[in-house]
Amino acid sequence: MLKKLLLSILSIASLTVFSQWQTTPITSTGYDVISGFGNVYAAGAVTNACDITTTDGATWSSSNTGYAPGLYFGTFYSNSLYACKGTTISVRTSATGPWSAMTNTFSGNNNVMSMTAMTGTVLAAVNNIVALNWRVNEYNGSAWVAKGASISGQVACIRNLNGTLFAGTTSTCVMKSNDAGATFTNSSSGISTAATFDRYIICLGATP
């Protein structure tokens, strides 16, 4: 009887937790979200749709001036919100101000895949899709500069997790940097090593 009672309590608790998720009335085909300036933003997959909510998702409004179709959100740092697509990084410096493409970014075969912030600057992980390597670049206030040597494979994401930079990649899976992207070591113990390009570590996170 005691086991049945405990099972019932756990079931009710689970229902209570999951009932907190609600559908929001966003109308665009969103595929990415980020928080910044005390608000939440959602990116549209096809059109130049960037929506903003100041009411925890209850209502949404367009906030896409200067926003290019298909941008992924990068990071929010030092009162600036970054987004990236292909060789371009765009930024906005106020909650509803226009998006503007940054100058001195990347060109040719170099695609920006992910961004984060640490050690007083913004970092961008960039794939060279011809040479099939990647590296971390940092913004020095006027230009993006390489942090270290290129690494074989392709990168999908970088995250600053409690002061350590982690990268989710192809062939070596998870890599770790203790110097903000200048050098990396393999940190894939316990993860099946991917030897082909159809297996990525696409998301990383830390426990509170």
C-alpha positions as a Python dict, from the first residue, in 0.01 Angstrom:
ca = {
    (1, 'M'): (0, 0, 0),
    (2, 'L'): (284, 235, 84),
    (3, 'K'): (448, 171, -257),
    (4, 'K'): (123, 249, -437),
    (5, 'L'): (84, 572, -238),
    (6, 'L'): (439, 684, -322),
    (7, 'L'): (382, 604, -690),
    (8, 'S'): (65, 812, -689),
    (9, 'I'): (241, 1108, -530),
    (10, 'L'): (523, 1091, -786),
    (11, 'S'): (274, 1074, -1071),
    (12, 'I'): (87, 1381, -948),
    (13, 'A'): (414, 1568, -898),
    (14, 'S'): (521, 1487, -1254),
    (15, 'L'): (194, 1613, -1395),
    (16, 'T'): (231, 1933, -1195),
    (17, 'V'): (580, 1995, -1332),
    (18, 'F'): (491, 1935, -1696),
    (19, 'S'): (171, 2139, -1674),
    (20, 'Q'): (391, 2450, -1649),
    (21, 'W'): (471, 2427, -2023),
    (22, 'Q'): (234, 2631, -2236),
    (23, 'T'): (200, 2706, -2606),
    (24, 'T'): (276, 3069, -2688),
    (25, 'P'): (90, 3261, -2960),
    (26, 'I'): (392, 3323, -3183),
    (27, 'T'): (297, 3322, -3550),
    (28, 'S'): (634, 3286, -3728),
    (29, 'T'): (807, 2955, -3795),
    (30, 'G'): (1053, 2991, -3511),
    (31, 'Y'): (1362, 2774, -3467),
    (32, 'D'): (1579, 2958, -3218),
    (33, 'V'): (1525, 3155, -2896),
    (34, 'I'): (1744, 3369, -2671),
    (35, 'S'): (1705, 3606, -2378),
    (36, 'G'): (1850, 3956, -2376),
    (37, 'F'): (1771, 4306, -2249),
    (38, 'G'): (1527, 4140, -2007),
    (39, 'N'): (1319, 4005, -2297),
    (40, 'V'): (1294, 3684, -2500),
    (41, 'Y'): (1347, 3674, -2878),
    (42, 'A'): (1244, 3409, -3132),
    (43, 'A'): (1400, 3372, -3476),
    (44, 'G'): (1209, 3278, -3790),
    (45, 'A'): (1345, 3007, -4015),
    (46, 'V'): (1253, 3144, -4359),
    (47, 'T'): (1135, 3503, -4350),
    (48, 'N'): (1319, 3791, -4185),
    (49, 'A'): (1114, 3728, -3872),
    (50, 'C'): (1252, 3817, -3532),
    (51, 'D'): (982, 3839, -3268),
    (52, 'I'): (1009, 3972, -2914),
    (53, 'T'): (805, 3908, -2601),
    (54, 'T'): (812, 4126, -2293),
    (55, 'T'): (533, 3926, -2126),
    (56, 'D'): (696, 3585, -2080),
    (57, 'G'): (549, 3458, -2406),
    (58, 'A'): (190, 3572, -2356),
    (59, 'T'): (217, 3819, -2644),
    (60, 'W'): (471, 3868, -2925),
    (61, 'S'): (553, 4154, -3158),
    (62, 'S'): (783, 4195, -3459),
    (63, 'S'): (1137, 4318, -3391),
    (64, 'N'): (1309, 4244, -3720),
    (65, 'T'): (1440, 4572, -3862),
    (66, 'G'): (1764, 4481, -4037),
    (67, 'Y'): (1723, 4114, -3951),
    (68, 'A'): (1836, 3874, -4225),
    (69, 'P'): (1639, 3554, -4292),
    (70, 'G'): (1781, 3243, -4129),
    (71, 'L'): (1996, 3405, -3861),
    (72, 'Y'): (2072, 3200, -3552),
    (73, 'F'): (2113, 3376, -3221),
    (74, 'G'): (2471, 3385, -3097),
    (75, 'T'): (2505, 3531, -2749),
    (76, 'F'): (2405, 3827, -2533),
    (77, 'Y'): (2701, 4011, -2387),
    (78, 'S'): (2782, 4363, -2268),
    (79, 'N'): (2444, 4502, -2368),
    (80, 'S'): (2470, 4361, -2720),
    (81, 'L'): (2274, 4076, -2878),
    (82, 'Y'): (2454, 3879, -3149),
    (83, 'A'): (2322, 3657, -3427),
    (84, 'C'): (2501, 3470, -3705),
    (85, 'K'): (2444, 3309, -4043),
    (86, 'G'): (2705, 3188, -4291),
    (87, 'T'): (2989, 3440, -4300),
    (88, 'T'): (2787, 3717, -4132),
    (89, 'I'): (2748, 3826, -3771),
    (90, 'S'): (2476, 4078, -3690),
    (91, 'V'): (2430, 4272, -3367),
    (92, 'R'): (2175, 4491, -3195),
    (93, 'T'): (2260, 4719, -2905),
    (94, 'S'): (1914, 4793, -2764),
    (95, 'A'): (1603, 4590, -2694),
    (96, 'T'): (1412, 4703, -3003),
    (97, 'G'): (1684, 4878, -3205),
    (98, 'P'): (1778, 4769, -3556),
    (99, 'W'): (2000, 4473, -3639),
    (100, 'S'): (2316, 4563, -3827),
    (101, 'A'): (2573, 4339, -3996),
    (102, 'M'): (2918, 4375, -3844),
    (103, 'T'): (3208, 4469, -4069),
    (104, 'N'): (3537, 4279, -4074),
    (105, 'T'): (3370, 3942, -4017),
    (106, 'F'): (3433, 3633, -4231),
    (107, 'S'): (3436, 3551, -4599),
    (108, 'G'): (3480, 3273, -4848),
    (109, 'N'): (3446, 2924, -4707),
    (110, 'N'): (3424, 3024, -4340),
    (111, 'N'): (3084, 2982, -4175),
    (112, 'V'): (3002, 3102, -3824),
    (113, 'M'): (2839, 2816, -3636),
    (114, 'S'): (2810, 2925, -3273),
    (115, 'M'): (2899, 3207, -3035),
    (116, 'T'): (2955, 3261, -2664),
    (117, 'A'): (3118, 3513, -2433),
    (118, 'M'): (3403, 3478, -2183),
    (119, 'T'): (3717, 3652, -2056),
    (120, 'G'): (3575, 3994, -2141),
    (121, 'T'): (3499, 3934, -2508),
    (122, 'V'): (3276, 3752, -2757),
    (123, 'L'): (3391, 3430, -2922),
    (124, 'A'): (3278, 3279, -3252),
    (125, 'A'): (3332, 2921, -3367),
    (126, 'V'): (3395, 2912, -3743),
    (127, 'N'): (3400, 2617, -3984),
    (128, 'N'): (3607, 2615, -4299),
    (129, 'I'): (3381, 2399, -4514),
    (130, 'V'): (3648, 2332, -4779),
    (131, 'A'): (3953, 2261, -4563),
    (132, 'L'): (3724, 2077, -4318),
    (133, 'N'): (3866, 2238, -4008),
    (134, 'W'): (3751, 2492, -3751),
    (135, 'R'): (3881, 2746, -3505),
    (136, 'V'): (3766, 2995, -3242),
    (137, 'N'): (3784, 3367, -3319),
    (138, 'E'): (3747, 3653, -3072),
    (139, 'Y'): (3622, 4007, -3122),
    (140, 'N'): (3887, 4260, -3017),
    (141, 'G'): (3660, 4562, -3043),
    (142, 'S'): (3715, 4631, -3411),
    (143, 'A'): (3780, 4298, -3585),
    (144, 'W'): (3754, 3921, -3544),
    (145, 'V'): (4091, 3754, -3489),
    (146, 'A'): (4187, 3387, -3462),
    (147, 'K'): (4252, 3256, -3111),
    (148, 'G'): (4458, 2956, -3210),
    (149, 'A'): (4542, 2705, -3480),
    (150, 'S'): (4278, 2534, -3693),
    (151, 'I'): (4146, 2199, -3567),
    (152, 'S'): (4053, 1909, -3793),
    (153, 'G'): (3680, 1837, -3827),
    (154, 'Q'): (3381, 2065, -3800),
    (155, 'V'): (3230, 2240, -3498),
    (156, 'A'): (2860, 2265, -3419),
    (157, 'C'): (2853, 2462, -3094),
    (158, 'I'): (3066, 2627, -2828),
    (159, 'R'): (2959, 2705, -2471),
    (160, 'N'): (3114, 2880, -2175),
    (161, 'L'): (3033, 2637, -1895),
    (162, 'N'): (3138, 2771, -1558),
    (163, 'G'): (3445, 2943, -1700),
    (164, 'T'): (3561, 2659, -1925),
    (165, 'L'): (3503, 2663, -2300),
    (166, 'F'): (3357, 2345, -2447),
    (167, 'A'): (3306, 2267, -2815),
    (168, 'G'): (3076, 2010, -2972),
    (169, 'T'): (3237, 1877, -3289),
    (170, 'T'): (3237, 1587, -3533),
    (171, 'S'): (3535, 1354, -3525),
    (172, 'T'): (3650, 1421, -3169),
    (173, 'C'): (3307, 1487, -3023),
    (174, 'V'): (3355, 1716, -2719),
    (175, 'M'): (3665, 1932, -2681),
    (176, 'K'): (3765, 2150, -2387),
    (177, 'S'): (3967, 2470, -2364),
    (178, 'N'): (4104, 2626, -2047),
    (179, 'D'): (4241, 2931, -2231),
    (180, 'A'): (3928, 3067, -2402),
    (181, 'G'): (3979, 2881, -2728),
    (182, 'A'): (4353, 2921, -2786),
    (183, 'T'): (4409, 2546, -2738),
    (184, 'F'): (4177, 2248, -2701),
    (185, 'T'): (4202, 1898, -2558),
    (186, 'N'): (3972, 1601, -2612),
    (187, 'S'): (3707, 1574, -2342),
    (188, 'S'): (3501, 1289, -2485),
    (189, 'S'): (3554, 1022, -2221),
    (190, 'G'): (3237, 815, -2203),
    (191, 'I'): (3102, 939, -2537),
    (192, 'S'): (3114, 720, -2847),
    (193, 'T'): (3371, 885, -3075),
    (194, 'A'): (3222, 999, -3405),
    (195, 'A'): (3433, 920, -3708),
    (196, 'T'): (3194, 1052, -3972),
    (197, 'F'): (3030, 1386, -4040),
    (198, 'D'): (2677, 1264, -3971),
    (199, 'R'): (2734, 1263, -3595),
    (200, 'Y'): (2761, 1598, -3418),
    (201, 'I'): (2750, 1713, -3057),
    (202, 'I'): (2501, 1991, -3123),
    (203, 'C'): (2418, 2117, -2776),
    (204, 'L'): (2601, 2152, -2445),
    (205, 'G'): (2486, 2264, -2100),
    (206, 'A'): (2585, 2266, -1733),
    (207, 'T'): (2391, 2176, -1422),
    (208, 'P'): (2301, 2473, -1196),
}
